[in-house]
PDB file of C-alpha atoms in Angstrom:
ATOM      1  CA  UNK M  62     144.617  58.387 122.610  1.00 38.00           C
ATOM      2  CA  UNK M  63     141.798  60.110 120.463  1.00 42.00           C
ATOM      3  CA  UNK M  64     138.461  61.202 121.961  1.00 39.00           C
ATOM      4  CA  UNK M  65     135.473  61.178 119.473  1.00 38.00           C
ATOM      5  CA  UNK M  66     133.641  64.395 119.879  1.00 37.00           C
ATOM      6  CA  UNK M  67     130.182  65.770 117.566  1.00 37.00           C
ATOM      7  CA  UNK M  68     131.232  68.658 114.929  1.00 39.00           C
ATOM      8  CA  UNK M  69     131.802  71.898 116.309  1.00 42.00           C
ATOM      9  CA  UNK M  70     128.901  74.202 115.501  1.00 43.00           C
ATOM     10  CA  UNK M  71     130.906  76.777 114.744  1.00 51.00           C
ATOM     11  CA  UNK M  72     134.007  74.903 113.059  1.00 62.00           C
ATOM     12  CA  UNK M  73     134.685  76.515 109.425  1.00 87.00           C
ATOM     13  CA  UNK M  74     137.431  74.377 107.890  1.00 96.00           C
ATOM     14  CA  UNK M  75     139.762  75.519 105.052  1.00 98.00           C
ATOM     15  CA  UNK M  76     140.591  72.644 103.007  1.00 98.00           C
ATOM     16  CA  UNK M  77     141.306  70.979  99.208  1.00 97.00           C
ATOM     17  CA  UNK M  78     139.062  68.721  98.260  1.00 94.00           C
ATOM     18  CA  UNK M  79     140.786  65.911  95.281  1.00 84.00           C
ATOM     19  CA  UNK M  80     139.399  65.032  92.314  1.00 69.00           C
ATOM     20  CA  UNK M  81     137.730  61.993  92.264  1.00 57.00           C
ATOM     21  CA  UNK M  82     137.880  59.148  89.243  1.00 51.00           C
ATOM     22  CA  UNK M  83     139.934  59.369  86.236  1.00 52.00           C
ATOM     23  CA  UNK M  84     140.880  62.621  84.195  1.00 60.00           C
ATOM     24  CA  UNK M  85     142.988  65.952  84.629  1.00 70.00           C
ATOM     25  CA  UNK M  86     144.370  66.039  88.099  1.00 86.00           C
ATOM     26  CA  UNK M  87     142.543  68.496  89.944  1.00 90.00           C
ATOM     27  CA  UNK M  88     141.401  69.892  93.188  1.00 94.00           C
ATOM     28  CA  UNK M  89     138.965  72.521  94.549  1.00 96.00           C
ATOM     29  CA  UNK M  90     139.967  75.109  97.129  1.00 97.00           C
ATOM     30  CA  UNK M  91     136.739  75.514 100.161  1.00 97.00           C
ATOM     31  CA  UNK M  92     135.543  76.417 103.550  1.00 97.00           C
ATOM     32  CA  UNK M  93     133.148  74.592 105.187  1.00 95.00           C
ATOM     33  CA  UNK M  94     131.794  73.662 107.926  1.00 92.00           C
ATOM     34  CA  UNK M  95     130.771  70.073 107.797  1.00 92.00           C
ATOM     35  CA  UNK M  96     133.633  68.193 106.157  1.00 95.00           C
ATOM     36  CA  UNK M  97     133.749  67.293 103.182  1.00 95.00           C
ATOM     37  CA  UNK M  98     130.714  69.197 102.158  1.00 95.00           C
ATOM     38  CA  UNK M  99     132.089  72.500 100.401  1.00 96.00           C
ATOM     39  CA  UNK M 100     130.249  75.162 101.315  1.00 96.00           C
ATOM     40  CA  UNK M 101     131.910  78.456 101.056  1.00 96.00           C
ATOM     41  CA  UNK M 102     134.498  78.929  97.710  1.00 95.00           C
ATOM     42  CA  UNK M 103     137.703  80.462  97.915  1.00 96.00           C
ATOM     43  CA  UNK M 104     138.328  83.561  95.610  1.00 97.00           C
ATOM     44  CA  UNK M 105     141.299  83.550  93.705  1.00 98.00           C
ATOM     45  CA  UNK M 106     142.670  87.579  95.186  1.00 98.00           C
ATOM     46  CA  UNK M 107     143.083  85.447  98.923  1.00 98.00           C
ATOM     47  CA  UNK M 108     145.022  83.092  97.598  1.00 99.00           C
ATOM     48  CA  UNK M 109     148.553  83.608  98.832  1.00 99.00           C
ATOM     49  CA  UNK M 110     150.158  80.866  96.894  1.00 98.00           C
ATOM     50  CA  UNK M 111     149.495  77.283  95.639  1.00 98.00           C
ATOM     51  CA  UNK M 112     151.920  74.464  94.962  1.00 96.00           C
ATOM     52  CA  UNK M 113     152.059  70.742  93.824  1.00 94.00           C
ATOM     53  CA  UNK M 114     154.553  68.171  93.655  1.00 91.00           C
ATOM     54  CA  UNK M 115     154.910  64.815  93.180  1.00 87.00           C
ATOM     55  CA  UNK M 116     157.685  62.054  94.486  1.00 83.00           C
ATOM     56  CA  UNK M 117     159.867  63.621  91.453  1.00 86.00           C
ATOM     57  CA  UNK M 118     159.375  67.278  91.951  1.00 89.00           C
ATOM     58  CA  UNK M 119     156.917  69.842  91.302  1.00 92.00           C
ATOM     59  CA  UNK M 120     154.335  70.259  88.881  1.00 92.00           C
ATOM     60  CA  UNK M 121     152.448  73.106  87.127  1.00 95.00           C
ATOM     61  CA  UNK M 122     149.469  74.371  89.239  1.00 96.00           C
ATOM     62  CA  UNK M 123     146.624  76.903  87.617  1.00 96.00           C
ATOM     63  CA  UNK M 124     144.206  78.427  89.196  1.00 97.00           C
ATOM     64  CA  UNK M 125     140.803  78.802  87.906  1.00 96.00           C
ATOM     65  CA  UNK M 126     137.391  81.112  88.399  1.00 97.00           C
ATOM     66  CA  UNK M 127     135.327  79.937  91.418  1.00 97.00           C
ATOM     67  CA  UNK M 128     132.366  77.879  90.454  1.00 95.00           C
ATOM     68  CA  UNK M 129     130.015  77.731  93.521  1.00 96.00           C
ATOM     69  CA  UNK M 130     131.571  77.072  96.431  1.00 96.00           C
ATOM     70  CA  UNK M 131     135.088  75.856  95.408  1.00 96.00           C
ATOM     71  CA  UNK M 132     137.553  77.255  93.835  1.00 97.00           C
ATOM     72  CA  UNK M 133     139.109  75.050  91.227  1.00 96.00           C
ATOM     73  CA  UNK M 134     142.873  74.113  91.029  1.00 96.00           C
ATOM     74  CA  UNK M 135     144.681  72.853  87.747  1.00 94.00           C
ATOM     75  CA  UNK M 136     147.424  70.468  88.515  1.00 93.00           C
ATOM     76  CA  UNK M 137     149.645  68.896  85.900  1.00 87.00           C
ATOM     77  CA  UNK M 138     149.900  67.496  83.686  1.00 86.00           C
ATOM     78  CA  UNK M 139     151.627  64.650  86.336  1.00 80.00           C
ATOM     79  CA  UNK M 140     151.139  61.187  87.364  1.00 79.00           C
ATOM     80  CA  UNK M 141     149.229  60.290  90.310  1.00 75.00           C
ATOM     81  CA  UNK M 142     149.614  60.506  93.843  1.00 85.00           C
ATOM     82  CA  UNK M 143     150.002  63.886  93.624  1.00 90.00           C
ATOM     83  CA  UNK M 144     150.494  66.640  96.835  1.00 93.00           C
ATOM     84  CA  UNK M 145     148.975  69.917  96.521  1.00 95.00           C
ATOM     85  CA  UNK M 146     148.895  73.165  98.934  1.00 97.00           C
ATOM     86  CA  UNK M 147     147.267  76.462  98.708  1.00 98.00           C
ATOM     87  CA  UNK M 148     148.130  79.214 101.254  1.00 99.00           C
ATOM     88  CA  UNK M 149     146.035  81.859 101.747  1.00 99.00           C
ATOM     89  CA  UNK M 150     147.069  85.650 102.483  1.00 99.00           C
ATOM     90  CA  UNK M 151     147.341  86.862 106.580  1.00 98.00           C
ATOM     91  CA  UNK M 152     144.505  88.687 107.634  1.00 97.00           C
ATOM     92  CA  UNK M 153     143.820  90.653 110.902  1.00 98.00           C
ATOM     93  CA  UNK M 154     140.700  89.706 112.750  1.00 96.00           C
ATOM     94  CA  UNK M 155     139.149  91.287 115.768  1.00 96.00           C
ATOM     95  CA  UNK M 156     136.963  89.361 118.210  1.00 95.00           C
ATOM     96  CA  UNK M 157     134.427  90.701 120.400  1.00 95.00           C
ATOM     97  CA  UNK M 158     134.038  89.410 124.447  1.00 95.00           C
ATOM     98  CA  UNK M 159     131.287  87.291 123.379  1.00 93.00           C
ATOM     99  CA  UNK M 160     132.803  85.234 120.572  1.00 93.00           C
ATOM    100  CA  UNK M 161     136.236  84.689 121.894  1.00 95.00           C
ATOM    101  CA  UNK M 162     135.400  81.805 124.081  1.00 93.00           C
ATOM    102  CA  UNK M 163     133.539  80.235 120.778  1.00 91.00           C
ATOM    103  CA  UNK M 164     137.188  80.707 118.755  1.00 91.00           C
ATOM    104  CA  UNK M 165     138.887  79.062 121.920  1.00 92.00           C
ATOM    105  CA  UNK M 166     136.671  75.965 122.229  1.00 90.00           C
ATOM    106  CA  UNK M 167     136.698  76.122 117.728  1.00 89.00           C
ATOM    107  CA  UNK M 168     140.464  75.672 117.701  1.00 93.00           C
ATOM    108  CA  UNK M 169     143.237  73.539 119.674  1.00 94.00           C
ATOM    109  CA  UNK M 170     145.651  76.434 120.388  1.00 96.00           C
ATOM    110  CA  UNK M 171     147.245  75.212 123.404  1.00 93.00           C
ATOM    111  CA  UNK M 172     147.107  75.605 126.997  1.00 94.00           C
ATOM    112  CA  UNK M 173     149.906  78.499 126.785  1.00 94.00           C
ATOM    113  CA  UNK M 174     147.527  80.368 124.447  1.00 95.00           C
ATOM    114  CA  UNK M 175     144.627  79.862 126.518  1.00 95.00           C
ATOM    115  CA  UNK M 176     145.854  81.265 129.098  1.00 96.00           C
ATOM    116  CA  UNK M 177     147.424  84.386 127.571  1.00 96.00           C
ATOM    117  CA  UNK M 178     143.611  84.900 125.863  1.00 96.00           C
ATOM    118  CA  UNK M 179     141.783  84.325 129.482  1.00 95.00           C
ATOM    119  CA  UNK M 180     144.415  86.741 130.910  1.00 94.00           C
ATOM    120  CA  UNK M 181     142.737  89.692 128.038  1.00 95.00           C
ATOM    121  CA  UNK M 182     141.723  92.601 130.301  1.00 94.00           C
ATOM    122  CA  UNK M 183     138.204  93.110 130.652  1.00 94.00           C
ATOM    123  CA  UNK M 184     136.087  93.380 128.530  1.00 94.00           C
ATOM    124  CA  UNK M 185     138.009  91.683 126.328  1.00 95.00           C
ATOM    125  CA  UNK M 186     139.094  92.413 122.245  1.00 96.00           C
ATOM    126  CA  UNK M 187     140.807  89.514 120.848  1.00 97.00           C
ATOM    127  CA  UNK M 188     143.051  90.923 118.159  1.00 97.00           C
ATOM    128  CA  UNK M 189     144.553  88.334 116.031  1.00 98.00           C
ATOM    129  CA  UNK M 190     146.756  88.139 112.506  1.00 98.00           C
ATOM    130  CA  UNK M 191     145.396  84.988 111.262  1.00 98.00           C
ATOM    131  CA  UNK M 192     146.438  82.891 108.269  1.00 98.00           C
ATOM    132  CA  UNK M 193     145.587  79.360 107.113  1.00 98.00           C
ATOM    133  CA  UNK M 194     147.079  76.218 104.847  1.00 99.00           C
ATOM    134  CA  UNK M 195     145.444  73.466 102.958  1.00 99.00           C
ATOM    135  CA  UNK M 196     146.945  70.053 101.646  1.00 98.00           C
ATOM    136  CA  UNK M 197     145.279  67.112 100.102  1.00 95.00           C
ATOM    137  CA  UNK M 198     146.709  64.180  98.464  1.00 91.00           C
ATOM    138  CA  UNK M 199     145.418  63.117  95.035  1.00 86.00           C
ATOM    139  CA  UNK M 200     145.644  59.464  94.682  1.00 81.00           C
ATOM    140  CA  UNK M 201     144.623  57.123  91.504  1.00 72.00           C
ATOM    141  CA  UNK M 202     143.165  54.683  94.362  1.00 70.00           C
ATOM    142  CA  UNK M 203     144.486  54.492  98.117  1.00 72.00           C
ATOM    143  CA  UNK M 204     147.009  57.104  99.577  1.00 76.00           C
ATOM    144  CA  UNK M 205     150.002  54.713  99.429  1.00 74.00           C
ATOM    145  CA  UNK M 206     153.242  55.809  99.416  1.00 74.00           C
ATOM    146  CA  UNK M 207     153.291  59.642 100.772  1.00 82.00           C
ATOM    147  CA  UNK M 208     155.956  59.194 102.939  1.00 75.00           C
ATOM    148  CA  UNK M 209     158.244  59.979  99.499  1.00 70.00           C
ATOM    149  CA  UNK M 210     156.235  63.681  99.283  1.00 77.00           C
ATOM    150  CA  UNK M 211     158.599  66.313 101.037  1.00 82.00           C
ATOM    151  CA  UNK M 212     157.112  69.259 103.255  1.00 91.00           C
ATOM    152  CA  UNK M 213     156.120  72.072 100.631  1.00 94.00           C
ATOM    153  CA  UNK M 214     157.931  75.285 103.462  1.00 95.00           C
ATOM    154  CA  UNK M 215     154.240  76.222 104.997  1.00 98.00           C
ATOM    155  CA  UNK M 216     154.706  77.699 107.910  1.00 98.00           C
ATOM    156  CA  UNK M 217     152.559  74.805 109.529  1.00 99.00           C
ATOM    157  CA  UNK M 218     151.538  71.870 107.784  1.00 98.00           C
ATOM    158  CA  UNK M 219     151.364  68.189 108.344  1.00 98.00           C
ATOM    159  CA  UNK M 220     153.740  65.847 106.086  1.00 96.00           C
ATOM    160  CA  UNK M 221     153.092  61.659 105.700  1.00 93.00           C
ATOM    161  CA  UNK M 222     155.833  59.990 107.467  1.00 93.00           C
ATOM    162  CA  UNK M 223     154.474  56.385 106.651  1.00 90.00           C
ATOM    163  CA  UNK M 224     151.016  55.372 105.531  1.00 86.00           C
ATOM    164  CA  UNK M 225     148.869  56.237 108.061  1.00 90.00           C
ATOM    165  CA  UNK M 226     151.097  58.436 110.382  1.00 94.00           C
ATOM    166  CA  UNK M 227     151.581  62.356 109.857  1.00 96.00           C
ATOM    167  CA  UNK M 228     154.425  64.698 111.364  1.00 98.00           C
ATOM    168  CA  UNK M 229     152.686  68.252 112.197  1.00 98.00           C
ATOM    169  CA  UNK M 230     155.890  70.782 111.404  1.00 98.00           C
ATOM    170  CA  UNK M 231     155.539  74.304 112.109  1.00 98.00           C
ATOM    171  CA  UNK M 232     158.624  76.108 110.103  1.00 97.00           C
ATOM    172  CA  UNK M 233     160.195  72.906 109.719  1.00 96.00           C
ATOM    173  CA  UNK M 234     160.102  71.728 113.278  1.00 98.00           C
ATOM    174  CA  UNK M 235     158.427  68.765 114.807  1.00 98.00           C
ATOM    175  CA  UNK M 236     155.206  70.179 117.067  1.00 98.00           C
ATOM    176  CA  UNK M 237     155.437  68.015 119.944  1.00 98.00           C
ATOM    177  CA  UNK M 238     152.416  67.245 122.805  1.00 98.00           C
ATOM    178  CA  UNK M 239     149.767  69.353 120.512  1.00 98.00           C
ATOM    179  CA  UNK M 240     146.396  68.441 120.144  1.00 97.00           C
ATOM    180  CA  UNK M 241     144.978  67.760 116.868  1.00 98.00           C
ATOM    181  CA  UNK M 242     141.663  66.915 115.031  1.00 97.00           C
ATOM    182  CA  UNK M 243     141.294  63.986 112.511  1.00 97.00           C
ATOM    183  CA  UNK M 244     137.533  64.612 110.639  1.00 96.00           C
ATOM    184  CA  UNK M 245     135.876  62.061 108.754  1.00 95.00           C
ATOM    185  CA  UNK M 246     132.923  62.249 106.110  1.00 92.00           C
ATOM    186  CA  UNK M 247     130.318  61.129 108.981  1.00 92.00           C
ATOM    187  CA  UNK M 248     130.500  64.353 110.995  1.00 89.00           C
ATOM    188  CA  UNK M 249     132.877  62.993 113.505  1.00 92.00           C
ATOM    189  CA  UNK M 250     136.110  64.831 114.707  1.00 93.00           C
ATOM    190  CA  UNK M 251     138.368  62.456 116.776  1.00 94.00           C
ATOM    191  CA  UNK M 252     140.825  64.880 119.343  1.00 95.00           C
ATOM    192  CA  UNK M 253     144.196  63.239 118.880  1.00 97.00           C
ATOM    193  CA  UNK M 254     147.945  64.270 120.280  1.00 98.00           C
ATOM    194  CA  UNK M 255     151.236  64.204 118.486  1.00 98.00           C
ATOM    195  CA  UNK M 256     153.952  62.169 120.285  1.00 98.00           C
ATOM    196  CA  UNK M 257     157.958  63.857 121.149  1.00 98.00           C
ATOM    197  CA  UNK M 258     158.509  63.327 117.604  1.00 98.00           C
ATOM    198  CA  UNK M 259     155.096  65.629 116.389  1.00 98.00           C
ATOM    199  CA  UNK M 260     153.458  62.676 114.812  1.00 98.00           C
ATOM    200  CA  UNK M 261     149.974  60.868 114.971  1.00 98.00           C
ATOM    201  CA  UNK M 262     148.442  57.852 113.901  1.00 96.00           C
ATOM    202  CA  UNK M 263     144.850  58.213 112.104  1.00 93.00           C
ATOM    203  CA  UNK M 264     142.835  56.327 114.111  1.00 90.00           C
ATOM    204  CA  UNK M 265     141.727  52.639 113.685  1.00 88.00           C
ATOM    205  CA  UNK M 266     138.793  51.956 111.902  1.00 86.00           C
ATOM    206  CA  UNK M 267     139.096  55.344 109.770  1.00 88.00           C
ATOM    207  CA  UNK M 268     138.327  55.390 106.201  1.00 84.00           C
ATOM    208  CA  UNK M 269     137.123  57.483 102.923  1.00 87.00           C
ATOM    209  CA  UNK M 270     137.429  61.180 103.074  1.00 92.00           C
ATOM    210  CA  UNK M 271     139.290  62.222 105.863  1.00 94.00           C
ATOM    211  CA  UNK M 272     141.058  65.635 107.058  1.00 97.00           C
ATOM    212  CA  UNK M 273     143.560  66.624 109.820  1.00 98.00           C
ATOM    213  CA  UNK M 274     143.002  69.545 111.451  1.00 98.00           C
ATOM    214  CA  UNK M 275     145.600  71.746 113.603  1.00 98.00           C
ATOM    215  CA  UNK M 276     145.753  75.251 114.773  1.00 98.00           C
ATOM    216  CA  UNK M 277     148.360  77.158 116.975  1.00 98.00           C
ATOM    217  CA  UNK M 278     148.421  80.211 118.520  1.00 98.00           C
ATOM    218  CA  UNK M 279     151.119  82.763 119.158  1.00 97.00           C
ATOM    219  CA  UNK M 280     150.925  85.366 122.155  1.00 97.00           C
ATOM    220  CA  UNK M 281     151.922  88.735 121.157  1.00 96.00           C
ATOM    221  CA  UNK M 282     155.344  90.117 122.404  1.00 92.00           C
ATOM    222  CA  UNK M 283     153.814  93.361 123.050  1.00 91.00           C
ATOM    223  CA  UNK M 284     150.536  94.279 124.763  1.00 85.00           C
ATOM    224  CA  UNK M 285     149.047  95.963 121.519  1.00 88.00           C
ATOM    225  CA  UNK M 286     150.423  93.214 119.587  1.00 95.00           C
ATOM    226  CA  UNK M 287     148.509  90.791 117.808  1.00 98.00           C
ATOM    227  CA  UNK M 288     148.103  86.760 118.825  1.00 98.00           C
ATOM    228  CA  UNK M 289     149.527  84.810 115.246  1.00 98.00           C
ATOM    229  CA  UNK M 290     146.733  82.409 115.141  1.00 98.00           C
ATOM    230  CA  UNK M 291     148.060  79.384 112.106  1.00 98.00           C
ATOM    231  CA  UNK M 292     145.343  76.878 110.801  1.00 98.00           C
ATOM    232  CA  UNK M 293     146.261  73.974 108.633  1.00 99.00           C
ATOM    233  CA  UNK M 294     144.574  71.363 107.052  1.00 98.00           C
ATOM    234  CA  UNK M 295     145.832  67.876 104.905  1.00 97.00           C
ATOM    235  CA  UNK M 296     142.969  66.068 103.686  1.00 96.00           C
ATOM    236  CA  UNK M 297     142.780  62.270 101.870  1.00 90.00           C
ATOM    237  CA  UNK M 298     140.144  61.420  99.479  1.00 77.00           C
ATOM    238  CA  UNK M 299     140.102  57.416 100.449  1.00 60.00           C
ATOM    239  CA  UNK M 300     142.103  55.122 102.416  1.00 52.00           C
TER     240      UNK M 300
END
């Protein structure tokens, strides 16, 4: 079941954005917080690593200078569809009282999380190691036919399992039960839940640019540790 909900006002999205039309295969690295509208570019030292592939294997990827807010990505040369990834490099982030209930409402962690963050003694420092993933799928037309792209190893990313329906893996398992986003070029973001098998359905009725969201969160096994917070994103430039 997916609930339609207004943008979060304080949602910044990493995500690939595909090239559109005919041409070198390319895509462009951004944060933003109004999807698709880039808004913040990438810069080339965060990036971690980035990756391509098609249904017969990978394919070159170069990185370019940032131009405005993106960050432009080289793919190729290789034939159409075409499924890119760009990790960025961990950082540790502390959050103040005041802003972690922002970050908790921002991201679909989990009830498990939730609870260890409530549980914070007072006032509260939310220290976490955070690091985030981006896919997109270049297509010549419609996204057809991704089911044949294999997961690229990010430590959580979403993979096609038929046109349509995604599998959200986080180090190769399934993520069962776990609440997603699915955000569409009109400023909606639909809640949604995997199944036991991790996967979701995009919603009926959406179309053009489109990105799913997911997010988990780690408790620390120490009480100085730090909560793993993991952000991923897989966006489609039509369906």
């Amino acid at each position: 079941m997916a609930a339609a909900l207004p943008t979060a006002a304080f949602a910044h999205d990493f995500f690939l954005l595909p090239s559109a039309g005919a041409g070198p295969t390319t895509v462009v690295a951004t944060v933003g917080s109004s999807f698709p509208k880039p808004e913040i570019a990438v810069t080339p030292d965060r990036v971690a690593t980035a990756r391509a592939a098609t249904s017969t294997g990978p394919v070159d990827v170069r990185i370019g200078a940032v131009s405005g807010v993106t960050l432009p990505i080289a793919i190729g040369p290789a034939k159409q569809p075409v499924v890119a990834s760009v990790t960025l490099k961990p950082r540790d982030v502390e959050y103040r009282d005041d802003r972690i209930d922002l970050i908790m409402d921002e991201y679909p962690v989990g009830p498990q999380a939730k609870a260890a963050v409530a549980g914070l003694p007072r006032p509260r420092i939310l220290k976490v190691n955070s690091r985030r993933f981006a896919k997109t799928a270049v297509c010549p037309e419609r996204c057809t036919g991704l089911a044949s792209k294999p997961a690229q190893g990010l430590e959580l990313e979403f993979v096609a399992v038929s046109d349509g329906r995604f599998r959200l893996l986080q180090n190769a398992s399934p993520v069962a039960g776990h609440e997603a986003i699915v955000a569409t070029a009109d400023g909606k973001r639909q809640h949604v839940t995997t199944d036991a098998q991790g996967e979701l359905a995009l919603p009926v009725g959406v179309s053009g640019p489109t990105m799913l969201f997911a997010s988990t969160m780690t408790p620390p096994s120490t009480p100085d540790g730090r909560f793993l917070l993991r952000l991923t994103s897989f966006t489609l430039g039509s369906r």
